[in-house]
Coordinates of C-alpha atoms and ligand atoms in Angstrom, one line a residue:
M857 CA 193.2 -30.1 207.5
S858 CA 195.3 -28.4 205.1
L859 CA 193.5 -28.0 201.9
S860 CA 194.9 -30.4 199.5
Q861 CA 193.8 -33.2 202.4
R862 CA 190.5 -31.4 202.6
I863 CA 189.9 -31.9 198.6
Y864 CA 190.7 -36.0 199.2
S865 CA 187.9 -36.1 201.8
L866 CA 185.7 -34.2 200.0
R867 CA 186.0 -37.2 197.0
E868 CA 185.7 -40.2 199.7
I869 CA 183.0 -38.9 200.7
A870 CA 181.7 -38.3 197.3
L871 CA 182.9 -41.8 196.3
R872 CA 180.6 -43.3 198.4
E873 CA 177.3 -41.7 198.3
L874 CA 177.6 -41.9 194.0
E875 CA 177.8 -45.4 195.0
S876 CA 174.3 -46.0 196.0
T877 CA 172.7 -43.3 193.8
A878 CA 170.3 -45.5 191.7
S879 CA 168.2 -42.8 189.0
D880 CA 168.9 -40.8 186.4
R881 CA 167.4 -37.6 189.8
A882 CA 169.5 -39.1 192.3
L883 CA 173.1 -39.0 189.9
E884 CA 171.5 -35.0 188.9
D885 CA 171.7 -34.2 191.9
W886 CA 175.3 -35.4 192.6
R887 CA 176.4 -34.0 189.7
V888 CA 174.9 -30.8 190.8
R889 CA 176.3 -30.9 195.0
Y890 CA 180.2 -31.9 194.1
L891 CA 180.3 -31.5 190.1
A892 CA 178.7 -28.1 188.6
R893 CA 181.2 -24.8 188.6
K894 CA 179.4 -23.8 192.2
G895 CA 179.3 -26.5 193.6
E896 CA 181.4 -28.5 196.4
L897 CA 184.8 -29.4 194.8
A898 CA 184.3 -25.3 192.7
A899 CA 184.2 -24.2 196.3
V900 CA 187.5 -25.5 197.7
I901 CA 188.5 -25.3 194.2
G902 CA 188.3 -21.3 195.3
E903 CA 189.8 -21.6 198.1
L904 CA 193.3 -21.6 196.9
G905 CA 193.5 -18.6 196.1
S906 CA 194.0 -18.6 200.3
V907 CA 196.1 -20.4 201.0
P908 CA 199.9 -20.3 200.9
G909 CA 203.4 -21.4 198.1
E910 CA 204.1 -25.5 198.4
E911 CA 200.6 -26.0 199.9
K912 CA 199.3 -24.8 197.2
K913 CA 200.3 -26.3 194.3
D914 CA 199.7 -29.4 196.9
A915 CA 196.3 -28.5 196.6
G916 CA 195.9 -27.3 192.9
R917 CA 197.7 -30.5 191.5
A918 CA 195.1 -32.3 193.9
A919 CA 191.9 -30.0 193.0
N920 CA 193.1 -31.4 189.3
T921 CA 193.5 -34.9 190.2
V922 CA 189.5 -34.9 192.3
K923 CA 187.7 -33.3 189.0
A924 CA 189.1 -35.7 186.5
E925 CA 188.1 -39.0 189.0
L926 CA 184.8 -37.8 189.8
Q927 CA 184.2 -36.9 186.2
A928 CA 185.0 -40.3 185.2
A929 CA 183.3 -41.6 188.5
F930 CA 180.4 -39.5 187.1
E931 CA 180.0 -41.2 183.5
E932 CA 180.5 -44.4 184.9
A933 CA 177.6 -44.1 186.4
Q934 CA 176.5 -43.7 184.3
Q935 CA 176.4 -45.9 182.4
R936 CA 175.5 -48.6 184.2
L937 CA 172.2 -46.8 185.5
R938 CA 171.3 -47.1 181.9
A939 CA 172.9 -50.7 181.4
T940 CA 170.5 -51.2 184.9
A941 CA 167.1 -49.1 183.8
P942 CA 164.0 -51.4 182.4
D943 CA 164.2 -52.0 178.4
E944 CA 161.0 -49.6 177.5
E945 CA 163.7 -46.8 179.0
R946 CA 166.8 -48.0 176.8
V947 CA 167.3 -46.3 174.9
D948 CA 168.0 -47.6 171.0
V949 CA 169.7 -45.3 168.3
S950 CA 170.3 -47.4 166.5
L951 CA 167.0 -48.4 165.8
P952 CA 165.2 -46.7 162.7
G953 CA 163.6 -43.4 162.9
I954 CA 159.5 -43.3 163.2
P955 CA 158.8 -41.5 159.6
P956 CA 157.1 -39.0 159.9
M957 CA 153.8 -38.5 158.0
V958 CA 153.4 -37.6 155.0
G959 CA 150.9 -35.4 152.7
G960 CA 150.1 -36.8 149.3
L961 CA 147.7 -35.1 146.3
H962 CA 144.0 -36.5 146.9
I963 CA 142.8 -37.6 144.3
T964 CA 140.1 -35.4 142.7
R965 CA 143.8 -33.1 142.5
Q966 CA 145.6 -35.8 140.9
T967 CA 142.4 -36.5 138.1
L968 CA 142.4 -32.5 137.6
Y969 CA 146.0 -32.5 137.2
D970 CA 146.0 -35.5 134.2
I971 CA 142.8 -33.3 132.2
E972 CA 145.2 -29.8 132.5
Q973 CA 148.2 -31.7 131.5
I974 CA 146.8 -33.1 128.5
F975 CA 145.0 -29.8 127.2
A976 CA 148.0 -28.4 128.3
T977 CA 149.4 -30.2 125.2
M978 CA 146.8 -29.0 123.1
G979 CA 147.8 -25.4 124.0
F980 CA 145.2 -24.6 126.3
T981 CA 145.8 -21.8 129.7
V982 CA 144.0 -22.1 133.2
F983 CA 142.3 -19.5 134.0
E984 CA 141.0 -19.5 137.8
T985 CA 137.9 -17.4 138.6
R986 CA 135.8 -17.5 141.8
E987 CA 133.8 -20.2 143.7
V988 CA 131.1 -17.0 144.7
E989 CA 129.0 -15.4 142.1
T990 CA 127.0 -13.4 141.9
D991 CA 123.7 -14.9 140.0
E992 CA 124.4 -12.6 136.7
Y993 CA 127.6 -14.6 136.1
N994 CA 126.6 -18.0 136.9
F995 CA 123.4 -17.9 134.6
Q996 CA 122.0 -14.3 132.6
L997 CA 125.2 -13.7 131.2
L998 CA 124.8 -17.7 130.1
N999 CA 121.1 -16.6 128.4
L1000 CA 119.0 -17.7 131.5
S1001 CA 117.5 -15.5 132.6
P1002 CA 115.6 -15.4 136.3
D1003 CA 112.7 -17.3 134.7
H1004 CA 114.3 -19.3 132.7
P1005 CA 112.9 -23.2 133.2
A1006 CA 116.9 -24.2 132.3
R1007 CA 117.8 -22.9 136.5
D1008 CA 115.7 -25.7 137.4
M1009 CA 118.2 -28.1 136.5
Q1010 CA 120.6 -26.0 139.0
D1011 CA 119.6 -26.2 142.0
T1012 CA 121.5 -23.2 144.3
F1013 CA 122.7 -22.3 147.4
Y1014 CA 122.3 -18.5 147.2
I1015 CA 124.0 -16.3 149.7
S1016 CA 122.0 -13.9 148.9
D1017 CA 119.3 -12.4 145.8
T1018 CA 122.2 -11.7 143.8
L1019 CA 125.4 -13.6 145.0
L1020 CA 125.4 -17.7 145.0
L1021 CA 128.0 -20.5 145.0
R1022 CA 128.7 -21.4 141.1
T1023 CA 126.9 -24.4 140.2
H1024 CA 129.3 -24.5 137.1
T1025 CA 132.4 -23.4 135.9
S1026 CA 130.5 -21.1 133.0
P1027 CA 130.8 -18.2 134.5
G1028 CA 133.9 -18.6 134.0
Q1029 CA 133.3 -18.4 130.9
I1030 CA 132.7 -14.8 130.4
R1031 CA 135.2 -13.5 132.9
A1032 CA 137.3 -15.0 130.7
M1033 CA 136.4 -13.8 127.3
R1034 CA 136.0 -10.5 128.8
Q1035 CA 139.4 -10.3 129.8
Y1036 CA 140.7 -11.6 126.7
C1037 CA 138.9 -9.8 124.1
P1038 CA 139.2 -8.7 121.3
E1039 CA 142.0 -11.4 121.2
P1040 CA 141.7 -16.0 120.4
L1041 CA 141.8 -17.4 123.2
R1042 CA 141.5 -21.3 124.2
V1043 CA 141.4 -22.4 128.2
I1044 CA 140.4 -24.4 130.6
L1045 CA 138.7 -23.6 133.8
P1046 CA 139.4 -26.0 136.5
G1047 CA 136.9 -25.4 139.9
K1048 CA 134.6 -26.8 142.3
C1049 CA 131.3 -26.1 142.3
H1050 CA 128.6 -26.4 144.3
R1051 CA 124.7 -27.8 143.8
Y1052 CA 122.0 -27.8 146.4
E1053 CA 120.8 -31.5 145.4
A1054 CA 120.5 -35.0 148.2
T1055 CA 123.7 -36.6 147.9
S1056 CA 123.4 -40.1 146.4
A1057 CA 126.6 -42.6 145.1
R1058 CA 126.6 -40.9 141.5
A1059 CA 125.5 -37.4 143.1
E1060 CA 127.6 -34.6 145.9
T1061 CA 126.4 -31.4 146.7
M1062 CA 130.3 -30.0 146.3
F1063 CA 132.6 -31.6 143.2
Y1064 CA 134.7 -30.4 140.8
Q1065 CA 134.3 -29.5 136.8
V1066 CA 136.4 -28.8 134.0
E1067 CA 135.1 -26.6 131.7
G1068 CA 136.6 -25.6 128.8
L1069 CA 136.5 -22.2 126.0
A1070 CA 137.8 -21.3 122.4
I1071 CA 137.2 -18.5 120.7
G1072 CA 138.3 -17.4 117.1
H1073 CA 138.6 -17.7 113.4
G1074 CA 137.0 -21.3 111.8
I1075 CA 136.8 -23.1 115.2
T1076 CA 133.5 -25.9 114.1
L1077 CA 132.1 -28.6 116.1
A1078 CA 134.3 -30.6 114.1
S1079 CA 136.8 -29.3 116.2
L1080 CA 135.5 -29.9 119.1
K1081 CA 135.2 -33.5 118.3
G1082 CA 138.4 -33.4 116.6
L1083 CA 139.3 -32.0 121.0
F1084 CA 137.5 -34.8 122.6
K1085 CA 138.9 -37.4 120.8
A1086 CA 142.6 -36.5 121.8
F1087 CA 141.8 -36.3 124.8
A1088 CA 139.9 -39.1 125.4
N1089 CA 142.9 -41.3 123.9
K1090 CA 144.9 -39.7 125.9
F1091 CA 143.0 -39.2 129.7
F1092 CA 141.3 -42.8 128.6
G1093 CA 143.7 -45.2 126.5
E1094 CA 144.1 -45.2 122.9
G1095 CA 141.5 -46.6 120.8
R1096 CA 138.9 -44.1 122.4
E1097 CA 135.6 -43.6 120.3
V1098 CA 134.1 -40.4 120.7
R1099 CA 130.0 -39.7 120.1
F1100 CA 127.4 -36.4 120.0
R1101 CA 124.4 -37.0 120.9
G1102 CA 122.5 -33.7 120.1
S1103 CA 121.1 -31.8 123.7
Y1104 CA 119.8 -29.0 125.0
F1105 CA 122.0 -25.6 126.4
P1106 CA 121.4 -22.3 127.4
F1107 CA 124.7 -21.2 126.4
T1108 CA 125.3 -23.2 123.9
E1109 CA 124.0 -23.9 120.2
P1110 CA 124.0 -26.6 118.5
S1111 CA 124.7 -28.3 121.8
V1112 CA 125.4 -32.3 122.5
E1113 CA 126.2 -33.8 125.0
V1114 CA 129.9 -36.2 124.3
D1115 CA 130.3 -39.8 125.3
I1116 CA 133.6 -42.3 124.8
T1117 CA 133.3 -46.0 124.4
C1118 CA 133.1 -47.7 127.3
Y1119 CA 136.0 -49.9 129.0
C1120 CA 134.2 -52.6 128.5
M1121 CA 134.2 -52.0 124.6
G1122 CA 131.6 -52.8 123.9
K1123 CA 130.7 -56.1 125.0
G1124 CA 128.3 -54.3 128.3
C1125 CA 129.5 -54.0 131.6
T1126 CA 127.6 -51.7 134.7
L1127 CA 129.0 -48.2 134.8
C1128 CA 128.2 -47.8 130.8
K1129 CA 124.9 -49.8 131.5
C1130 CA 125.9 -51.3 128.9
T1131 CA 125.0 -49.3 126.4
G1132 CA 129.0 -49.6 125.6
W1133 CA 129.1 -45.5 126.1
L1134 CA 130.1 -43.8 128.7
E1135 CA 128.6 -39.9 128.8
I1136 CA 131.9 -37.6 130.0
S1137 CA 130.9 -33.9 129.0
G1138 CA 128.9 -31.4 127.9
G1139 CA 129.2 -29.0 125.0
G1140 CA 128.5 -27.2 121.8
M1141 CA 128.7 -23.4 119.4
V1142 CA 128.9 -20.6 122.2
H1143 CA 125.9 -19.1 121.8
P1144 CA 125.4 -16.3 119.7
V1145 CA 124.2 -14.0 123.1
V1146 CA 126.9 -15.6 125.1
L1147 CA 129.7 -14.5 122.7
E1148 CA 128.5 -10.6 122.7
N1149 CA 127.6 -10.8 126.4
G1150 CA 131.2 -11.4 126.5
G1151 CA 132.8 -8.9 124.4
Y1152 CA 132.9 -11.2 121.2
D1153 CA 131.8 -10.1 117.6
P1154 CA 129.3 -13.3 116.4
D1155 CA 129.5 -12.1 113.0
D1156 CA 133.2 -12.3 113.2
V1157 CA 134.2 -15.1 115.1
T1158 CA 132.8 -18.3 117.1
G1159 CA 134.6 -20.6 119.8
F1160 CA 133.3 -24.1 121.4
A1161 CA 133.0 -25.0 124.8
F1162 CA 132.7 -27.7 127.3
G1163 CA 132.0 -28.5 130.2
M1164 CA 133.0 -32.0 131.9
G1165 CA 132.8 -33.6 135.8
V1166 CA 136.4 -34.0 137.4
E1167 CA 134.9 -37.2 140.1
R1168 CA 133.6 -39.2 137.6
P1169 CA 136.1 -39.6 135.3
A1170 CA 137.9 -40.4 138.3
L1171 CA 135.8 -43.2 140.2
N1172 CA 136.0 -45.4 136.7
R1173 CA 139.3 -44.4 135.9
H1174 CA 139.6 -46.7 139.6
D1175 CA 137.0 -48.3 139.8
I1176 CA 135.5 -46.5 143.4
D1177 CA 131.5 -47.0 143.6
D1178 CA 131.0 -43.8 144.9
I1179 CA 131.5 -40.3 144.2
R1180 CA 130.7 -39.5 148.5
R1181 CA 134.2 -41.4 149.0
F1182 CA 136.4 -38.6 148.3
Y1183 CA 135.3 -35.5 150.3
S1184 CA 134.5 -38.3 153.4
N1185 CA 138.3 -37.6 154.8
D1186 CA 138.2 -41.5 155.6
L1187 CA 142.1 -41.8 155.4
R1188 CA 141.2 -46.0 155.2
F1189 CA 140.3 -44.8 151.2
L1190 CA 142.3 -41.4 150.4
Q1191 CA 145.6 -42.9 151.4
Q1192 CA 145.4 -45.6 148.5
F1193 CA 145.2 -43.4 146.2
A1194 CA 148.8 -41.0 147.7
Ligands
DAH1212 N1 128.5 -25.8 132.2 C1 126.6 -27.6 132.2 C2 127.2 -28.4 133.1 O1 127.2 -27.7 134.2 C3 128.1 -28.3 131.6 C4 128.6 -27.7 130.4 C5 128.3 -28.1 128.4 C6 129.4 -26.6 129.8 C7 127.8 -26.7 127.2 C8 129.6 -26.0 128.3 C9 128.8 -25.8 128.2 O2 129.9 -25.1 128.7 O3 129.0 -25.6 126.7 O4 125.8 -29.1 133.8

């Protein structure tokens, strides 16, 4: 048999075999057997070099034709298989893709950004400080000696005798003062705080605060009130009134609680317990001892400070009933704010 005859007979065998292939797997086996680089067709073509002139020409032509035919037959068979595949195996390339899950900002983070943004427009810089603090910074330098009764207000997670998880963002005040002193400063200190307390709908063991601190000449309690009025109108909406109630914090003198008028505008609702006022922050004039601990001269400068929660304003804003939803990682809750 001449080489070209062998090539044609190879074609007959291959095509007959192809007719009975009924799976992707069998089709691939067929391709490897006949068309691959080390397949049967390639093997016969490899013999071309050893046949004489005229026969070589015929065989070369036959090889090209058969190769093209087998390739075409293969593709046709592929399409035939695909068309008859069960529905679930068929790929419809015109279908829209499955969009990947996109993350979103946590509701606390969104609220924090809003608060930071508002204070930034009033000249406050964000000052980030540590979450693991020393007893000295968290309490002592803020005028809370080791036996101070006000420590009971902040049940503390201690890591060692001297290290703890900060119970408020106020220790950052000392760090900021020591960094800026003797320059005037205007900073807010956002961050995570921890308290060793039973959780409830209004309290979590972990929560966020934003501390504020301004030090310079001519700063008074009126400056703080003006600041809060501007803040409340931007954050909670126009028309909010602010009031100060006398209070006590060891690190401020005098100290106040800051209230704003409730959404119900005094008509009475469960949020404000029918008082018409919502408490949003503690604050006051920085205590001379604290100023001194930060390196400032209390006879030269004055300052105000405040500390407010982040979750509660978010709670109020979105009418959420339980603070524990914030950190229980239920996507059905979180995705509503993404
Ligand atoms: N650190 C206080 C707390 O966690 C809040 C606070 C009150 C901060 C008065 C202040 C302040 O800076 O002046 O309850």
